[in-house]
mmCIF file of C-alpha atoms and ligand atoms in Angstrom:
data_model
loop_
_atom_site.group_PDB
_atom_site.id
_atom_site.type_symbol
_atom_site.label_atom_id
_atom_site.label_comp_id
_atom_site.label_asym_id
_atom_site.label_seq_id
_atom_site.Cartn_x
_atom_site.Cartn_y
_atom_site.Cartn_z
ATOM 1 C CA MET A 1233 -4.687 68.186 55.811
ATOM 2 C CA SER A 1234 -4.427 70.494 52.809
ATOM 3 C CA ILE A 1235 -3.907 69.163 49.341
ATOM 4 C CA THR A 1236 -2.772 71.523 46.613
ATOM 5 C CA PRO A 1237 -4.859 70.805 43.530
ATOM 6 C CA LEU A 1238 -2.852 69.896 40.450
ATOM 7 C CA SER A 1239 -3.819 68.367 37.167
ATOM 8 C CA LEU A 1240 -2.984 64.708 37.500
ATOM 9 C CA PRO A 1241 -3.151 61.752 35.149
ATOM 10 C CA LYS A 1242 -6.418 59.927 35.649
ATOM 11 C CA PRO A 1243 -5.918 56.735 37.682
ATOM 12 C CA PRO A 1244 -7.041 53.462 36.136
ATOM 13 C CA ASP A 1245 -10.667 52.589 36.873
ATOM 14 C CA ARG A 1246 -9.745 49.467 38.758
ATOM 15 C CA ALA A 1247 -6.492 48.734 40.552
ATOM 16 C CA PRO A 1248 -4.869 45.559 39.221
ATOM 17 C CA GLU A 1249 -5.046 42.595 41.571
ATOM 18 C CA PHE A 1250 -2.364 42.994 44.229
ATOM 19 C CA GLY A 1251 0.849 41.199 43.309
ATOM 20 C CA ARG A 1252 -0.817 39.411 40.419
ATOM 21 C CA ASP A 1253 2.432 38.547 38.658
ATOM 22 C CA ALA A 1254 4.376 37.778 41.827
ATOM 23 C CA LEU A 1255 5.121 34.258 43.046
ATOM 24 C CA ILE A 1256 4.420 35.249 46.655
ATOM 25 C CA ALA A 1257 1.805 37.881 47.485
ATOM 26 C CA CYS A 1258 0.670 38.788 50.985
ATOM 27 C CA GLU A 1259 -1.766 41.606 51.588
ATOM 28 C CA SER A 1260 -2.916 42.980 54.942
ATOM 29 C CA LEU A 1261 -1.816 39.740 56.517
ATOM 30 C CA VAL A 1262 -2.832 39.350 60.168
ATOM 31 C CA ARG A 1263 -1.878 36.649 62.653
ATOM 32 C CA ILE A 1264 -3.190 36.866 66.168
ATOM 33 C CA TYR A 1265 -2.031 34.398 68.798
ATOM 34 C CA GLN A 1266 -4.356 33.811 71.698
ATOM 35 C CA THR A 1267 -2.864 32.477 74.904
ATOM 36 C CA GLY A 1268 -5.485 32.422 77.631
ATOM 37 C CA SER A 1269 -6.868 35.948 77.844
ATOM 38 C CA ILE A 1270 -3.791 37.489 76.224
ATOM 39 C CA GLU A 1271 -3.838 38.340 72.555
ATOM 40 C CA VAL A 1272 -0.604 38.884 70.627
ATOM 41 C CA GLN A 1273 -0.804 40.484 67.196
ATOM 42 C CA ALA A 1274 2.268 38.919 65.598
ATOM 43 C CA LEU A 1275 1.388 40.244 62.129
ATOM 44 C CA GLN A 1276 -0.633 43.434 61.878
ATOM 45 C CA GLY A 1277 -1.507 43.900 58.235
ATOM 46 C CA LEU A 1278 1.679 42.908 56.460
ATOM 47 C CA ASP A 1279 2.137 43.447 52.721
ATOM 48 C CA LEU A 1280 4.769 41.558 50.776
ATOM 49 C CA THR A 1281 5.379 40.530 47.195
ATOM 50 C CA VAL A 1282 8.237 38.397 45.920
ATOM 51 C CA GLU A 1283 8.838 37.777 42.236
ATOM 52 C CA SER A 1284 9.716 34.376 40.871
ATOM 53 C CA GLY A 1285 13.479 33.804 40.972
ATOM 54 C CA GLU A 1286 14.160 36.573 43.497
ATOM 55 C CA MET A 1287 16.226 36.181 46.642
ATOM 56 C CA VAL A 1288 15.086 38.565 49.353
ATOM 57 C CA ALA A 1289 16.187 39.052 52.945
ATOM 58 C CA VAL A 1290 13.742 39.819 55.737
ATOM 59 C CA VAL A 1291 15.155 41.722 58.714
ATOM 60 C CA GLY A 1292 13.618 43.033 61.919
ATOM 61 C CA ALA A 1293 14.004 43.091 65.689
ATOM 62 C CA SER A 1294 13.263 40.007 67.747
ATOM 63 C CA GLY A 1295 9.502 39.598 68.123
ATOM 64 C CA SER A 1296 8.677 41.634 65.010
ATOM 65 C CA GLY A 1297 6.874 38.694 63.344
ATOM 66 C CA LYS A 1298 9.531 37.247 61.012
ATOM 67 C CA SER A 1299 9.142 33.619 62.085
ATOM 68 C CA THR A 1300 5.360 33.962 62.063
ATOM 69 C CA LEU A 1301 5.509 35.161 58.448
ATOM 70 C CA LEU A 1302 7.773 32.295 57.446
ATOM 71 C CA SER A 1303 5.684 29.606 59.106
ATOM 72 C CA ILE A 1304 2.602 30.966 57.339
ATOM 73 C CA LEU A 1305 4.425 30.890 53.992
ATOM 74 C CA ALA A 1306 5.647 27.382 54.821
ATOM 75 C CA GLY A 1307 2.054 26.224 55.296
ATOM 76 C CA ILE A 1308 2.708 25.280 58.924
ATOM 77 C CA ASP A 1309 0.703 28.081 60.489
ATOM 78 C CA ALA A 1310 -2.518 29.649 59.211
ATOM 79 C CA PRO A 1311 -3.164 33.418 59.041
ATOM 80 C CA THR A 1312 -6.000 34.973 61.026
ATOM 81 C CA ALA A 1313 -7.011 37.381 58.248
ATOM 82 C CA GLY A 1314 -5.797 39.027 55.074
ATOM 83 C CA LYS A 1315 -4.563 37.478 51.867
ATOM 84 C CA ALA A 1316 -1.626 35.199 51.217
ATOM 85 C CA ARG A 1317 -0.896 33.436 47.973
ATOM 86 C CA VAL A 1318 2.109 31.362 46.934
ATOM 87 C CA ASP A 1319 2.179 30.200 43.328
ATOM 88 C CA THR A 1320 -1.411 29.023 42.776
ATOM 89 C CA TRP A 1321 -2.115 28.271 46.444
ATOM 90 C CA ASP A 1322 -4.389 30.420 48.580
ATOM 91 C CA LEU A 1323 -2.941 29.954 52.064
ATOM 92 C CA LEU A 1324 -6.199 30.975 53.742
ATOM 93 C CA ASP A 1325 -8.189 28.359 51.937
ATOM 94 C CA MET A 1326 -6.421 25.027 52.094
ATOM 95 C CA SER A 1327 -7.664 21.663 53.251
ATOM 96 C CA ARG A 1328 -5.480 19.426 55.354
ATOM 97 C CA SER A 1329 -4.464 17.378 52.315
ATOM 98 C CA ASP A 1330 -3.769 20.582 50.320
ATOM 99 C CA ARG A 1331 -1.389 21.587 53.093
ATOM 100 C CA VAL A 1332 0.459 18.284 52.919
ATOM 101 C CA ARG A 1333 0.816 18.596 49.153
ATOM 102 C CA TYR A 1334 1.831 22.256 49.375
ATOM 103 C CA ARG A 1335 4.516 21.539 51.966
ATOM 104 C CA ARG A 1336 5.815 18.590 50.027
ATOM 105 C CA GLN A 1337 5.895 20.123 46.542
ATOM 106 C CA THR A 1338 5.872 23.904 46.573
ATOM 107 C CA VAL A 1339 7.968 25.048 49.535
ATOM 108 C CA GLY A 1340 11.143 23.926 51.245
ATOM 109 C CA PHE A 1341 11.653 25.168 54.786
ATOM 110 C CA VAL A 1342 14.810 25.520 56.838
ATOM 111 C CA ARG A 1343 13.884 26.080 60.469
ATOM 112 C CA GLN A 1344 15.432 28.492 62.916
ATOM 113 C CA GLN A 1345 17.220 25.873 65.064
ATOM 114 C CA THR A 1346 19.775 23.968 62.999
ATOM 115 C CA ALA A 1347 19.282 20.724 64.923
ATOM 116 C CA SER A 1348 15.511 20.650 64.372
ATOM 117 C CA ASN A 1349 16.111 20.296 60.620
ATOM 118 C CA LEU A 1350 18.076 17.067 60.933
ATOM 119 C CA VAL A 1351 17.503 13.492 62.083
ATOM 120 C CA PRO A 1352 20.322 12.412 64.435
ATOM 121 C CA TYR A 1353 20.503 8.761 63.311
ATOM 122 C CA LEU A 1354 20.396 9.370 59.536
ATOM 123 C CA THR A 1355 23.297 10.191 57.229
ATOM 124 C CA ALA A 1356 23.267 13.350 55.105
ATOM 125 C CA HIS A 1357 22.371 11.291 52.044
ATOM 126 C CA GLN A 1358 19.517 9.500 53.838
ATOM 127 C CA MET A 1359 18.106 12.818 55.071
ATOM 128 C CA VAL A 1360 17.973 14.284 51.572
ATOM 129 C CA ASP A 1361 16.423 11.024 50.373
ATOM 130 C CA LEU A 1362 13.625 11.080 52.948
ATOM 131 C CA PRO A 1363 11.366 13.808 51.477
ATOM 132 C CA MET A 1364 11.730 12.239 48.015
ATOM 133 C CA THR A 1365 10.631 8.865 49.408
ATOM 134 C CA ALA A 1366 7.567 10.561 50.893
ATOM 135 C CA ALA A 1367 6.842 12.020 47.443
ATOM 136 C CA ARG A 1368 7.213 8.532 45.884
ATOM 137 C CA THR A 1369 10.127 9.517 43.676
ATOM 138 C CA PRO A 1370 11.734 6.524 41.881
ATOM 139 C CA VAL A 1371 14.873 5.289 43.612
ATOM 140 C CA ARG A 1372 17.260 6.037 40.732
ATOM 141 C CA THR A 1373 16.143 9.678 40.527
ATOM 142 C CA ARG A 1374 16.438 9.949 44.310
ATOM 143 C CA LYS A 1375 20.031 8.733 44.353
ATOM 144 C CA ALA A 1376 21.144 11.062 41.578
ATOM 145 C CA ARG A 1377 19.348 14.062 42.975
ATOM 146 C CA ALA A 1378 20.603 13.602 46.552
ATOM 147 C CA SER A 1379 24.209 13.456 45.313
ATOM 148 C CA GLU A 1380 23.702 16.410 43.027
ATOM 149 C CA LEU A 1381 22.242 18.574 45.806
ATOM 150 C CA LEU A 1382 24.875 17.651 48.371
ATOM 151 C CA ASP A 1383 27.584 18.413 45.780
ATOM 152 C CA MET A 1384 26.002 21.736 44.906
ATOM 153 C CA LEU A 1385 26.032 22.684 48.585
ATOM 154 C CA GLY A 1386 29.658 21.646 48.955
ATOM 155 C CA VAL A 1387 29.006 18.683 51.273
ATOM 156 C CA GLY A 1388 29.105 15.868 48.693
ATOM 157 C CA GLU A 1389 32.124 14.307 50.406
ATOM 158 C CA LEU A 1390 30.236 14.160 53.694
ATOM 159 C CA ALA A 1391 27.193 12.242 52.403
ATOM 160 C CA ASP A 1392 27.745 9.305 54.764
ATOM 161 C CA ARG A 1393 28.108 11.371 57.917
ATOM 162 C CA ARG A 1394 25.470 11.820 60.614
ATOM 163 C CA PRO A 1395 24.660 15.271 62.051
ATOM 164 C CA ALA A 1396 26.921 14.832 65.094
ATOM 165 C CA GLN A 1397 29.880 14.317 62.714
ATOM 166 C CA LEU A 1398 29.229 17.623 60.909
ATOM 167 C CA SER A 1399 30.124 21.206 61.850
ATOM 168 C CA GLY A 1400 27.361 23.806 62.269
ATOM 169 C CA GLY A 1401 27.913 25.202 58.791
ATOM 170 C CA GLN A 1402 27.924 21.717 57.249
ATOM 171 C CA GLN A 1403 24.714 20.827 59.091
ATOM 172 C CA MET A 1404 23.067 23.932 57.677
ATOM 173 C CA ARG A 1405 24.169 23.044 54.136
ATOM 174 C CA VAL A 1406 22.683 19.582 54.561
ATOM 175 C CA ALA A 1407 19.458 21.113 55.898
ATOM 176 C CA ILE A 1408 19.269 23.312 52.768
ATOM 177 C CA ALA A 1409 19.795 20.251 50.549
ATOM 178 C CA VAL A 1410 16.977 18.450 52.410
ATOM 179 C CA ALA A 1411 14.666 21.440 51.902
ATOM 180 C CA LEU A 1412 15.443 21.406 48.160
ATOM 181 C CA ALA A 1413 14.960 17.660 47.712
ATOM 182 C CA ASN A 1414 11.523 17.838 46.092
ATOM 183 C CA GLN A 1415 12.446 20.731 43.780
ATOM 184 C CA PRO A 1416 10.289 23.364 45.492
ATOM 185 C CA ARG A 1417 9.644 26.680 43.756
ATOM 186 C CA VAL A 1418 10.240 28.512 47.028
ATOM 187 C CA LEU A 1419 12.905 28.043 49.689
ATOM 188 C CA LEU A 1420 12.229 29.620 53.079
ATOM 189 C CA ALA A 1421 15.040 29.904 55.610
ATOM 190 C CA ASP A 1422 14.550 31.270 59.122
ATOM 191 C CA GLU A 1423 17.820 32.704 60.453
ATOM 192 C CA PRO A 1424 19.925 29.962 58.847
ATOM 193 C CA THR A 1425 23.113 31.665 59.990
ATOM 194 C CA GLY A 1426 21.947 32.659 63.471
ATOM 195 C CA GLU A 1427 24.085 30.083 65.259
ATOM 196 C CA LEU A 1428 27.167 30.430 63.036
ATOM 197 C CA ASP A 1429 30.271 32.614 63.217
ATOM 198 C CA THR A 1430 30.744 35.411 60.689
ATOM 199 C CA ALA A 1431 32.959 33.519 58.239
ATOM 200 C CA THR A 1432 30.775 30.410 58.246
ATOM 201 C CA SER A 1433 27.573 32.397 57.853
ATOM 202 C CA ALA A 1434 29.022 34.206 54.835
ATOM 203 C CA GLU A 1435 29.738 30.776 53.319
ATOM 204 C CA VAL A 1436 26.243 29.482 53.998
ATOM 205 C CA PHE A 1437 24.779 32.655 52.539
ATOM 206 C CA GLY A 1438 26.971 32.203 49.482
ATOM 207 C CA ALA A 1439 25.597 28.658 49.144
ATOM 208 C CA LEU A 1440 22.049 30.055 49.214
ATOM 209 C CA ARG A 1441 22.950 32.509 46.474
ATOM 210 C CA ASP A 1442 24.386 29.643 44.400
ATOM 211 C CA VAL A 1443 21.200 27.584 44.613
ATOM 212 C CA ASN A 1444 19.124 30.679 43.837
ATOM 213 C CA ARG A 1445 21.163 31.234 40.689
ATOM 214 C CA GLU A 1446 21.684 27.642 39.600
ATOM 215 C CA LEU A 1447 18.263 26.194 40.385
ATOM 216 C CA GLY A 1448 16.226 29.366 39.923
ATOM 217 C CA VAL A 1449 14.506 28.701 43.248
ATOM 218 C CA THR A 1450 12.923 31.766 44.857
ATOM 219 C CA ILE A 1451 14.392 32.394 48.312
ATOM 220 C CA VAL A 1452 13.065 34.263 51.335
ATOM 221 C CA VAL A 1453 15.672 34.330 54.076
ATOM 222 C CA VAL A 1454 15.180 35.817 57.538
ATOM 223 C CA THR A 1455 18.300 37.249 59.092
ATOM 224 C CA HIS A 1456 19.240 39.609 61.904
ATOM 225 C CA ASP A 1457 22.657 40.149 60.372
ATOM 226 C CA PRO A 1458 22.848 43.454 58.460
ATOM 227 C CA GLU A 1459 26.078 42.302 56.788
ATOM 228 C CA VAL A 1460 24.309 39.304 55.330
ATOM 229 C CA SER A 1461 21.381 41.357 54.124
ATOM 230 C CA GLY A 1462 23.973 43.420 52.231
ATOM 231 C CA GLN A 1463 24.410 40.481 49.862
ATOM 232 C CA VAL A 1464 20.922 40.444 48.363
ATOM 233 C CA GLU A 1465 19.221 42.809 45.962
ATOM 234 C CA ARG A 1466 16.255 43.463 48.188
ATOM 235 C CA THR A 1467 15.946 43.583 51.957
ATOM 236 C CA ILE A 1468 12.535 43.916 53.548
ATOM 237 C CA ALA A 1469 12.350 45.344 57.053
ATOM 238 C CA ILE A 1470 9.509 44.279 59.333
ATOM 239 C CA ARG A 1471 8.532 46.376 62.327
ATOM 240 C CA ASP A 1472 5.663 45.486 64.654
ATOM 241 C CA GLY A 1473 4.238 42.916 62.277
ATOM 242 C CA ARG A 1474 4.225 45.147 59.192
ATOM 243 C CA THR A 1475 6.619 45.786 56.353
ATOM 244 C CA SER A 1476 8.164 49.185 57.131
ATOM 245 C CA SER A 1477 10.888 49.711 54.559
ATOM 246 C CA GLU A 1478 12.814 48.098 51.748
ATOM 247 C CA VAL A 1479 16.423 48.505 50.765
ATOM 248 C CA LEU A 1480 17.204 47.959 47.096
ATOM 249 C CA ARG A 1481 20.741 47.338 45.960
ATOM 250 C CA ARG A 1482 22.068 47.783 42.477
ATOM 251 C CA SER A 1483 25.482 48.055 40.905
ATOM 252 C CA ALA A 1484 26.543 51.204 39.099
ATOM 253 C CA VAL A 1485 29.716 51.917 37.159
ATOM 254 C CA ASP A 1486 31.406 55.281 37.871
ATOM 255 C CA GLY A 1487 33.520 57.497 35.570
ATOM 256 C CA ASP A 1488 36.666 55.449 36.265
ATOM 257 C CA GLY A 1489 34.919 52.247 35.264
ATOM 258 C CA ASP A 1490 34.749 50.976 38.863
ATOM 259 C CA THR A 1491 31.645 49.136 39.973
ATOM 260 C CA HIS A 1492 29.927 50.375 43.112
ATOM 261 C CA VAL A 1493 26.999 48.934 44.951
ATOM 262 C CA ILE A 1494 24.342 51.527 45.625
ATOM 263 C CA ALA A 1495 21.831 50.871 48.391
ATOM 264 C CA GLU A 1496 18.678 52.955 48.601
ATOM 265 C CA GLU A 1497 16.105 52.732 51.335
ATOM 266 C CA TYR A 1498 12.437 53.060 50.433
ATOM 267 C CA ALA A 1499 9.465 53.419 52.732
ATOM 268 C CA VAL A 1500 6.718 50.944 51.934
ATOM 269 C CA MET A 1501 3.263 52.251 51.128
ATOM 270 C CA ASP A 1502 0.309 49.950 51.593
ATOM 271 C CA ARG A 1503 -2.678 49.733 49.295
ATOM 272 C CA ALA A 1504 -4.598 52.299 51.298
ATOM 273 C CA GLY A 1505 -1.696 54.750 50.898
ATOM 274 C CA ARG A 1506 -0.314 54.495 54.452
ATOM 275 C CA VAL A 1507 3.401 55.133 54.895
ATOM 276 C CA GLN A 1508 5.376 55.015 58.122
ATOM 277 C CA VAL A 1509 7.458 58.133 58.767
ATOM 278 C CA PRO A 1510 10.680 57.073 60.548
ATOM 279 C CA ARG A 1511 10.979 58.168 64.157
ATOM 280 C CA GLU A 1512 14.107 60.305 63.491
ATOM 281 C CA TYR A 1513 12.163 62.336 60.937
ATOM 282 C CA ARG A 1514 9.172 62.737 63.216
ATOM 283 C CA GLU A 1515 11.334 63.854 66.112
ATOM 284 C CA ALA A 1516 13.438 66.235 64.035
ATOM 285 C CA LEU A 1517 10.379 68.242 62.945
ATOM 286 C CA ALA A 1518 8.165 67.484 65.955
ATOM 287 C CA LEU A 1519 5.630 65.775 63.719
ATOM 288 C CA THR A 1520 2.850 64.461 65.890
ATOM 289 C CA ARG A 1521 -0.738 63.408 65.453
ATOM 290 C CA ARG A 1522 -1.674 65.773 62.618
ATOM 291 C CA VAL A 1523 0.526 66.878 59.721
ATOM 292 C CA ARG A 1524 0.081 68.976 56.587
ATOM 293 C CA LEU A 1525 0.385 67.060 53.339
ATOM 294 C CA ALA A 1526 0.926 68.933 50.107
ATOM 295 C CA LEU A 1527 1.135 67.644 46.591
ATOM 296 C CA GLU A 1528 4.005 69.262 44.687
ATOM 297 C CA ALA A 1529 4.897 68.797 41.033
ATOM 298 C CA ASP A 1530 7.046 65.704 41.636
ATOM 299 C CA HIS A 1531 6.782 64.912 45.329
ATOM 300 C CA VAL A 1532 4.562 65.025 48.364
ATOM 301 C CA SER A 1533 5.652 67.079 51.355
ATOM 302 C CA ILE A 1534 4.778 66.514 55.005
ATOM 303 C CA LYS A 1535 4.901 69.499 57.338
ATOM 304 C CA PRO A 1536 4.172 70.003 61.030
ATOM 305 C CA ASP A 1537 0.702 71.255 61.866
ATOM 306 C CA ASN A 1538 1.406 74.758 63.204
ATOM 307 C CA SER A 1539 -2.151 76.028 63.141
HETATM 308 P P1 ADP B 1949 10.509 37.040 65.274
HETATM 309 O O1 ADP B 1949 10.739 35.778 64.529
HETATM 310 O O2 ADP B 1949 10.598 38.264 64.438
HETATM 311 O O3 ADP B 1949 11.404 37.145 66.477
HETATM 312 P P2 ADP B 1949 7.940 35.875 65.960
HETATM 313 O O4 ADP B 1949 7.211 35.758 64.682
HETATM 314 O O5 ADP B 1949 8.568 34.657 66.497
HETATM 315 O O6 ADP B 1949 9.004 37.050 65.832
HETATM 316 O O7 ADP B 1949 6.954 36.445 67.064
HETATM 317 C C1 ADP B 1949 6.151 37.598 66.894
HETATM 318 C C2 ADP B 1949 5.310 37.816 68.133
HETATM 319 O O8 ADP B 1949 4.355 36.774 68.254
HETATM 320 C C3 ADP B 1949 6.097 37.819 69.424
HETATM 321 O O9 ADP B 1949 5.523 38.765 70.287
HETATM 322 C C4 ADP B 1949 5.914 36.417 69.928
HETATM 323 O O10 ADP B 1949 6.015 36.389 71.335
HETATM 324 C C5 ADP B 1949 4.502 36.088 69.474
HETATM 325 N N1 ADP B 1949 4.324 34.648 69.223
HETATM 326 C C6 ADP B 1949 4.975 33.915 68.273
HETATM 327 N N2 ADP B 1949 4.534 32.633 68.280
HETATM 328 C C7 ADP B 1949 3.586 32.555 69.236
HETATM 329 C C8 ADP B 1949 2.738 31.499 69.732
HETATM 330 N N3 ADP B 1949 2.794 30.277 69.214
HETATM 331 N N4 ADP B 1949 1.883 31.807 70.724
HETATM 332 C C9 ADP B 1949 1.823 33.049 71.254
HETATM 333 N N5 ADP B 1949 2.566 34.087 70.826
HETATM 334 C C10 ADP B 1949 3.449 33.852 69.844
HETATM 335 MG MG1 MG B 1950 12.162 34.242 64.755
#
């Protein structure tokens, strides 16, 4: 590796604490599952920060570690190593009773299978009421809040129905209302539209955007649907248990006054400076084990090692 010397601004003496101002901060997060003699590294040093009030989508192939990440953030599963903080909670250092409090107060979780979020013999209203009862919320507050949430999610008219009397999209809206019952700061949703048709999933996604805007709740939503991830400002791609790239979307107004959405893909660099070079790039220039890095005035170049 050759580095062209240049005069550079002096870096700060100490790097600021990773993701200090973020609501969610994961650094070098590792989760290893052990089944018998087989070890699966579901997360292999994942970095992620989410600011308060953001709505981000997480995409990635099946088996890339998305559900593992979400169950760690939900306080259901514990990481093997690394750092993970949500609000003031250190997810690697929580007692059993901390976990109960965290899951009750700080995060709402919508699971991957729609049915597993709902209780078959309860009505929509009763299901939203349940987590508030567990949190000892006074009955009058519970009533008002359950109606308010079901209305906000567009299922207020269906409050007396049981899951079997609701469509898939309606069930998912109720599940979101249940997850929001205790006014969590963070809402986590694992493929909430995975079992829905395109039109219905666009509606459910719209409902998530509404609650993000109206309640200010921070949302992390896992999806395999690239269309759906086109509706958020930031999409994080996970590959092999690590964050590999991010797509940022912003609106720009052109000369004719028309608004366009611009999407730009960024590679993610970890704290140690590692960046993944996409396979197409590596193949195009036959980049293999060793490459030449050079520091230019305003960029860094990577060249094949032809020595
Ligand atoms: P995704 O949600 O992106 O499809 P997962 O987080 O469910 O991925 O899984 C990541 C990897 O971890 C997969 O290889 C999966 O088989 C493995 N895995 C997930 N949960 C467990 C578990 N409880 N025990 C063993 N391996 C698991
Ligand atoms: Mg999954």
